[in-house]
Short mmCIF file of C-alpha atoms (C1' of nucleotides) in Angstrom, two decimals:
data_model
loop_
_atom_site.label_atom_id
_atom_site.label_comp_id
_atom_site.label_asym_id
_atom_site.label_seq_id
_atom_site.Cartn_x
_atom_site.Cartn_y
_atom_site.Cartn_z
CA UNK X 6 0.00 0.00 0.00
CA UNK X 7 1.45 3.67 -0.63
CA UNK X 8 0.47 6.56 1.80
CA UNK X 9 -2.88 8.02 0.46
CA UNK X 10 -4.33 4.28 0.57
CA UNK X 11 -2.84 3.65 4.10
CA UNK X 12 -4.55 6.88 4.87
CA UNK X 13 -8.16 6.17 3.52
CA UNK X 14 -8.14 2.90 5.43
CA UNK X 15 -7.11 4.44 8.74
CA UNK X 16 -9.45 7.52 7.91
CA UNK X 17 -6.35 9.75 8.43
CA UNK X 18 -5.07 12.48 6.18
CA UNK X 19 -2.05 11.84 4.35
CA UNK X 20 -0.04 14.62 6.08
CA UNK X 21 -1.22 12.70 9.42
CA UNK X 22 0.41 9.55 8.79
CA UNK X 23 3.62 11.37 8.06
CA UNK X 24 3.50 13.30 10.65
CA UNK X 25 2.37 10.17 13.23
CA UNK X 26 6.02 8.76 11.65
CA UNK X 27 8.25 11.69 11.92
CA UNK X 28 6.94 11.72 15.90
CA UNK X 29 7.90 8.55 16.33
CA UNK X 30 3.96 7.78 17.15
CA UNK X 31 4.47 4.21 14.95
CA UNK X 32 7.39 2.91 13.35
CA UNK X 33 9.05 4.74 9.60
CA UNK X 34 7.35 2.57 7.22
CA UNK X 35 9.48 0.95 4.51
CA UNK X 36 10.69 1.95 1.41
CA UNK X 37 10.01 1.59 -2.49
CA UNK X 38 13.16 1.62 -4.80
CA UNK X 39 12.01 5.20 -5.69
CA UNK X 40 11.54 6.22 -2.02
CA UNK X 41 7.89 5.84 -1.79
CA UNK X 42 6.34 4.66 1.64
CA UNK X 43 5.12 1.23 2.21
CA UNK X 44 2.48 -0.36 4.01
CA UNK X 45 1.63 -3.66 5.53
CA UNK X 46 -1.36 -4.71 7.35
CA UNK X 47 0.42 -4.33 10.69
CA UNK X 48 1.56 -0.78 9.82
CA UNK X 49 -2.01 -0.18 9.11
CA UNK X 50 -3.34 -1.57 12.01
CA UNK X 51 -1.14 0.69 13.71
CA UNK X 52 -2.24 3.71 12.25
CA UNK X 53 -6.10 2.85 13.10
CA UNK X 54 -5.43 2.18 16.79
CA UNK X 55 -3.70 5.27 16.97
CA UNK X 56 -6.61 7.06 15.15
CA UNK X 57 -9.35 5.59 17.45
CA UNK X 58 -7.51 6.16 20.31
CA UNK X 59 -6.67 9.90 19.54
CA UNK X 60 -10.61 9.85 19.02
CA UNK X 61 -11.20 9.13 22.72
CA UNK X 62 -8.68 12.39 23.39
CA UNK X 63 -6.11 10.63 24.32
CA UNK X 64 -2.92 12.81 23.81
CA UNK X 65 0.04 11.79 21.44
CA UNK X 66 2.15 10.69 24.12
CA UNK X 67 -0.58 8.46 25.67
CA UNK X 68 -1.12 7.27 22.52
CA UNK X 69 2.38 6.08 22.65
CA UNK X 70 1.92 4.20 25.88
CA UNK X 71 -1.03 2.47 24.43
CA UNK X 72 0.25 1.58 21.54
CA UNK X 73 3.18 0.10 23.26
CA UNK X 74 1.40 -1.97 25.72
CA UNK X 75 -0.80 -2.86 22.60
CA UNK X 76 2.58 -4.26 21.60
CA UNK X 77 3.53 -5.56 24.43
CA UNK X 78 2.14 -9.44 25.05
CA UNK X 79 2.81 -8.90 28.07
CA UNK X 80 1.19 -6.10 29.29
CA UNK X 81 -0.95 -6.19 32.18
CA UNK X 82 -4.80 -4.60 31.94
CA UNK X 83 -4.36 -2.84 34.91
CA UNK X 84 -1.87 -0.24 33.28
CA UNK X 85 -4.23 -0.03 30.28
CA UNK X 86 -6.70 0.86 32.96
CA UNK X 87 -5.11 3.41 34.67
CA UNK X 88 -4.07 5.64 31.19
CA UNK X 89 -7.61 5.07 30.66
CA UNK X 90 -9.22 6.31 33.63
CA UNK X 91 -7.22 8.79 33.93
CA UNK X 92 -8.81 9.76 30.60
CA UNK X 93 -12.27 9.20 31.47
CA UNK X 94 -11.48 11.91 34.69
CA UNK X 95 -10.58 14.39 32.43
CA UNK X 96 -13.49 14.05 30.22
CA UNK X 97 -16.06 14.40 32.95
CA UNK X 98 -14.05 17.19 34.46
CA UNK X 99 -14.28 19.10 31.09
CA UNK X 100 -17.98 18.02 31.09
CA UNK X 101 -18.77 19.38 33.99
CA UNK X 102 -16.72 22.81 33.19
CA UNK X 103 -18.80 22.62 29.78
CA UNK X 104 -22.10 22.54 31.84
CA UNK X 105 -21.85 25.38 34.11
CA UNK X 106 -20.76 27.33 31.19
CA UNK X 107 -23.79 25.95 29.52
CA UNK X 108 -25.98 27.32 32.17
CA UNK X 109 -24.32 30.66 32.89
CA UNK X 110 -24.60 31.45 29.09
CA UNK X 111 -28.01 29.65 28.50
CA UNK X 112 -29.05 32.38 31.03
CA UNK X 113 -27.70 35.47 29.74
CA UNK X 114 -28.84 34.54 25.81
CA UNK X 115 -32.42 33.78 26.83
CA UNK X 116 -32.37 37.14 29.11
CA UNK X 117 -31.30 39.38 26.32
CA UNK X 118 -33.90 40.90 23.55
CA UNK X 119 -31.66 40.59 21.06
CA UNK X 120 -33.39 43.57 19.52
CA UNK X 121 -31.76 47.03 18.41
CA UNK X 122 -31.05 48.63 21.64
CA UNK X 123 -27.97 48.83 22.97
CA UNK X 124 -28.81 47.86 26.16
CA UNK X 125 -27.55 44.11 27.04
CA UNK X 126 -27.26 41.88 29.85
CA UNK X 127 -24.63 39.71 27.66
CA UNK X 128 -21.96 42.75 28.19
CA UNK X 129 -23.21 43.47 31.63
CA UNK X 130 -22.16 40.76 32.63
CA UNK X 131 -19.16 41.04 30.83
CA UNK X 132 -17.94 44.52 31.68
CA UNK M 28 -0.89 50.83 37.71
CA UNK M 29 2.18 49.21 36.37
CA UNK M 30 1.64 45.89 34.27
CA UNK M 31 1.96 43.88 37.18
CA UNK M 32 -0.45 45.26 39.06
CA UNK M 33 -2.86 45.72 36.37
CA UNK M 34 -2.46 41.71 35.29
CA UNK M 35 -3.16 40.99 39.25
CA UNK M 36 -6.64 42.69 39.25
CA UNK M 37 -7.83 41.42 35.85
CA UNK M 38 -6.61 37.87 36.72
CA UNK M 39 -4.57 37.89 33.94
CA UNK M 40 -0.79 36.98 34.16
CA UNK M 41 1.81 40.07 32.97
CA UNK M 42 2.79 37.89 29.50
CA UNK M 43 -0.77 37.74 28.97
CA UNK M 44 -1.50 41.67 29.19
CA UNK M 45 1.94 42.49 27.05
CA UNK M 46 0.36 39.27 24.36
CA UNK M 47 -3.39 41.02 24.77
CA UNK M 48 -1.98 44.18 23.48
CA UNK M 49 0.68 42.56 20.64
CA UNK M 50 -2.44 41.15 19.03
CA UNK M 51 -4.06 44.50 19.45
CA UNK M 52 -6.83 42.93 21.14
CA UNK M 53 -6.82 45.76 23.60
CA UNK M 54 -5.07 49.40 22.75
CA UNK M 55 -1.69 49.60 23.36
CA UNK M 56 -1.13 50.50 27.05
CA UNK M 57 0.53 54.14 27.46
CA UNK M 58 3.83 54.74 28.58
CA UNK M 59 6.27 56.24 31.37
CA UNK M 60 9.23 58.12 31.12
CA UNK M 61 10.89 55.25 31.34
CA UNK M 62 8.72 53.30 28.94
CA UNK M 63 7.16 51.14 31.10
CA UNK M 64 2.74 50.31 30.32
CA UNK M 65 0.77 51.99 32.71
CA UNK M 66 -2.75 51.67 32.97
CA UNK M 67 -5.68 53.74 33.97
CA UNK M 68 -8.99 52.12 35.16
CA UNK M 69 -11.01 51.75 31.82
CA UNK M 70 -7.72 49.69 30.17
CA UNK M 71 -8.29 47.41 33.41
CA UNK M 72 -11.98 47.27 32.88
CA UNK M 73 -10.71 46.11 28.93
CA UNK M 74 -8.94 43.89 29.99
CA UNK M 75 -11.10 42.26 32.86
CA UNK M 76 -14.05 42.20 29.93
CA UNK M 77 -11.45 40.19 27.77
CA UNK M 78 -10.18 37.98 30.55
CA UNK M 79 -14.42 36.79 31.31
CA UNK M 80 -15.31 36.40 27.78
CA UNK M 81 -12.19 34.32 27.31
CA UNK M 82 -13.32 31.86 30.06
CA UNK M 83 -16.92 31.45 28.47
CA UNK M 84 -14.17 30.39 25.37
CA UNK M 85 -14.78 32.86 23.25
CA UNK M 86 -12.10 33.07 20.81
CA UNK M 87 -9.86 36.11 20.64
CA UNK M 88 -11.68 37.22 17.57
CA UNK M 89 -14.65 36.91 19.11
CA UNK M 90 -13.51 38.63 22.17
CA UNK M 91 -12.60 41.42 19.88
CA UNK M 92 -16.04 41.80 18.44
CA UNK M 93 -17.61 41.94 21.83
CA UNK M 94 -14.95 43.75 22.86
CA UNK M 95 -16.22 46.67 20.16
CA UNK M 96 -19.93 45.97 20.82
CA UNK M 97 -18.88 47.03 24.35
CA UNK M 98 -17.29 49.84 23.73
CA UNK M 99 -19.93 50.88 21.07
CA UNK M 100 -22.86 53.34 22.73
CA UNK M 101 -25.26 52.60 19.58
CA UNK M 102 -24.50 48.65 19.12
CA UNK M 103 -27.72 46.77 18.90
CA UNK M 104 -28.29 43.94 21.58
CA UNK M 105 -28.85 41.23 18.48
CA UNK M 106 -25.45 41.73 17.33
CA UNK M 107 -24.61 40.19 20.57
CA UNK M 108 -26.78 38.26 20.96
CA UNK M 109 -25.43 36.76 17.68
CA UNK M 110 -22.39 35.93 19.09
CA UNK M 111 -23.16 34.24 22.54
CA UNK M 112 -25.96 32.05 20.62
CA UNK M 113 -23.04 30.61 18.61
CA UNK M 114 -20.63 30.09 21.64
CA UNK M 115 -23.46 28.60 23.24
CA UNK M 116 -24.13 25.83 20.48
CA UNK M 117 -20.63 25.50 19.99
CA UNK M 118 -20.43 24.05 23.68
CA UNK M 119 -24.02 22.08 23.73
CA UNK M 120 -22.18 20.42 20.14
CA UNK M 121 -19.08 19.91 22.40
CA UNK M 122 -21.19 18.11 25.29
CA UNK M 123 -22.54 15.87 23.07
CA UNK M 124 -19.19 14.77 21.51
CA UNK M 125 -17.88 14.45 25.28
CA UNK M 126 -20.90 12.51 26.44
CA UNK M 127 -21.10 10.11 23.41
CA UNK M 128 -17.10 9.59 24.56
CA UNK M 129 -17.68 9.53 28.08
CA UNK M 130 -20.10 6.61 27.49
CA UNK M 131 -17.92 4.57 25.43
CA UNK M 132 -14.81 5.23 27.70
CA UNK M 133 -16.75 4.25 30.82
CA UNK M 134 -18.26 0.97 29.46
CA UNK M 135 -14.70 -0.10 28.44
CA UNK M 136 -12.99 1.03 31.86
CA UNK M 137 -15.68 -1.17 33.89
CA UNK M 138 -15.61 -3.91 32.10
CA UNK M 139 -11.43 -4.29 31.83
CA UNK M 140 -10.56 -6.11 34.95
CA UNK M 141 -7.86 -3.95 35.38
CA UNK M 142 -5.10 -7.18 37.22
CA UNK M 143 -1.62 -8.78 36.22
CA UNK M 144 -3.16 -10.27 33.16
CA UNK M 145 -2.56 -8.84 29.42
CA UNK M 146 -6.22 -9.22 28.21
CA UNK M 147 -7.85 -6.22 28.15
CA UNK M 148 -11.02 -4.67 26.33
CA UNK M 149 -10.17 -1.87 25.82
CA UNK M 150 -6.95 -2.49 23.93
CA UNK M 151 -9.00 -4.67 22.06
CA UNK M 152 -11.29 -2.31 21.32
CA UNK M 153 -8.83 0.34 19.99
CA UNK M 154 -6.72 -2.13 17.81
"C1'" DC G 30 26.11 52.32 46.42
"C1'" DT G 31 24.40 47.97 46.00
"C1'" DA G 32 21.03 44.56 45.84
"C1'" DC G 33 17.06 42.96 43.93
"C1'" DA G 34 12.56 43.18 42.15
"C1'" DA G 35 10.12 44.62 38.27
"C1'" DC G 36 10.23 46.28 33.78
"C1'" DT G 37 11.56 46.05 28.63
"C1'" DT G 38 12.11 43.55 23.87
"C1'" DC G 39 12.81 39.57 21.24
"C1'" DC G 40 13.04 34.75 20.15
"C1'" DA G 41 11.66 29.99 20.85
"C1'" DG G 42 8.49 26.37 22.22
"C1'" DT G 43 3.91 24.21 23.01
"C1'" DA G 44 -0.12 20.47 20.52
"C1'" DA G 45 -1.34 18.34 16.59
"C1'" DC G 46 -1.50 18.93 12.70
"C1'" DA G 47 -2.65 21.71 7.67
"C1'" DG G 48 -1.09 24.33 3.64
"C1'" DG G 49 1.91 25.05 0.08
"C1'" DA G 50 6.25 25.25 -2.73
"C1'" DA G 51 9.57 22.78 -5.53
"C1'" DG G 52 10.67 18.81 -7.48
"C1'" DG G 53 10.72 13.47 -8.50
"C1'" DT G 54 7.77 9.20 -10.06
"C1'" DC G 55 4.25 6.28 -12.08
"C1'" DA G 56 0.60 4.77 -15.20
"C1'" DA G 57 -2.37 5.70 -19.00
"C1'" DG G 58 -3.27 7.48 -23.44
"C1'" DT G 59 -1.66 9.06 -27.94
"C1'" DA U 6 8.54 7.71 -27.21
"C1'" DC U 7 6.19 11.35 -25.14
"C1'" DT U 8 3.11 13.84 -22.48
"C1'" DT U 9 -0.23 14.57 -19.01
"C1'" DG U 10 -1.86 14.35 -14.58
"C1'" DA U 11 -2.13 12.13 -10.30
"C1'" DC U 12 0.65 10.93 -6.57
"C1'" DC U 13 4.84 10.94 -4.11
"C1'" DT U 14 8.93 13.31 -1.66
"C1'" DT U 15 11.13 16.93 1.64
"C1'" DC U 16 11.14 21.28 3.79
"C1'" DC U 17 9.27 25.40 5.70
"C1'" DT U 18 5.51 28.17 7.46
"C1'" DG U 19 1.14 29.00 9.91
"C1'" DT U 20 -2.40 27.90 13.26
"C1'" DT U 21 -4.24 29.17 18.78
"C1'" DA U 22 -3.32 31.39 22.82
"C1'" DC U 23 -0.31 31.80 25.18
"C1'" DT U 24 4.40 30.52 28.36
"C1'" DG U 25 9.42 30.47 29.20
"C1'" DG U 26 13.67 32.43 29.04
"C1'" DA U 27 17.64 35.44 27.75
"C1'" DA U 28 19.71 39.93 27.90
"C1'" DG U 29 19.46 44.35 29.18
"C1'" DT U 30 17.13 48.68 31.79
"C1'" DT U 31 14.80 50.99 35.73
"C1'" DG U 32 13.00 51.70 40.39
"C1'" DT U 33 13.50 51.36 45.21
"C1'" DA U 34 14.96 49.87 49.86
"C1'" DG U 35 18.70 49.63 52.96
#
DNA sequence: CTACAACTTCCAGTAACAGGAAGGTCAAGT
DNA sequence: ACTTGACCTTCCTGTTACTGGAAGTTGTAG
């Protein structure tokens, strides 16, 4: 496979899966005579765990750590567990951070007339 | 008020005042003898309307436009009403993402057993 | 007079890519 | 054989909203 297939199947961009190599993220891939990437199914599969997982937010470098204990036979599910937790804590940290902005903002919209006055409880608040 | 100072009572830190001023996001701060920024109370009160609107995540263009529907005596209330309506789906849109995520996450976390063993859902799930 | 804190400008780095230039390669059609 | 156009390469810049740090200047307390 050359890089714009690789990429379709792994639903990245091109540029991505470059850039996912020159990070170190996976492996370089290998090497046509004319210097043309190469791709295996393992390369591949690389690329789409690293997709799905940057999907759940997970940053590049815990990408790395899953990837590698994704790798590694034997890996133990209790450090997979922990990277992901930690994950899941941050989402519902940023959820809740999300909602009270919600609210605060869901207030001032509904209490301004949106008219042609100046007058406006939006940059009240603000100011 | 010297930039420290000023950065103190808006909550902002003294990079971020210099930055808020590079970008011209706020006027350019007048100067000392010396050339050091001092401010007077309506470049706090600038700067304390940029600092709030940034936490409801307004962008810094955005904050700009509010930022001149503030300072504008015959802006209309719609204009910013505009604005907030958009932030406002922008973060309901963003909820949903993080719930949908939040979901998936937490079903994987409780059912990995999390021990000394390598079998793990949710490493199967990503690869 | 000497510390030392606070100020200045300017340059680099962050996260995770995307855009684009300049040039080489491959396959199809004529 | 030649050309065209799609695809590939590397390299450099830009994005967002700042933060960190270096090198040099100023203000103030003792």
């Amino acid at each position: 496979m050359n890089i714009s297939e690789v990429a379709i199947k792994a639903g990245l961009s091109v540029k991505t899966v470059r850039y996912y190599a020159d990070i170190a993220l996976v492996p370089e891939a290998e090497r046509s005579a004319a210097g043309y990437r190469t791709y295996d199914e393992p390369a591949l599969k690389k690329l789409i765990f690293a997709k799905r997982a940057r999907e759940f937010g997970f940053s590049i470098s815990e990408c790395q750590e899953l990837l590698s204990l994704y790798q590694d036979e034997e890996r133990t599910s209790a450090n997979v567990k922990v990277i992901a937790q930690r994950r899941l804590e941050e989402i519902i940290q940023k959820q809740k951070e999300l909602e009270s902005l919600r609210k605060e903002l869901a207030h001032l919209v509904s209490s301004c007339n949106g008219d042609d006055r100046p007058n406006c409880p939006i940059i009240d608040y603000l100011g």
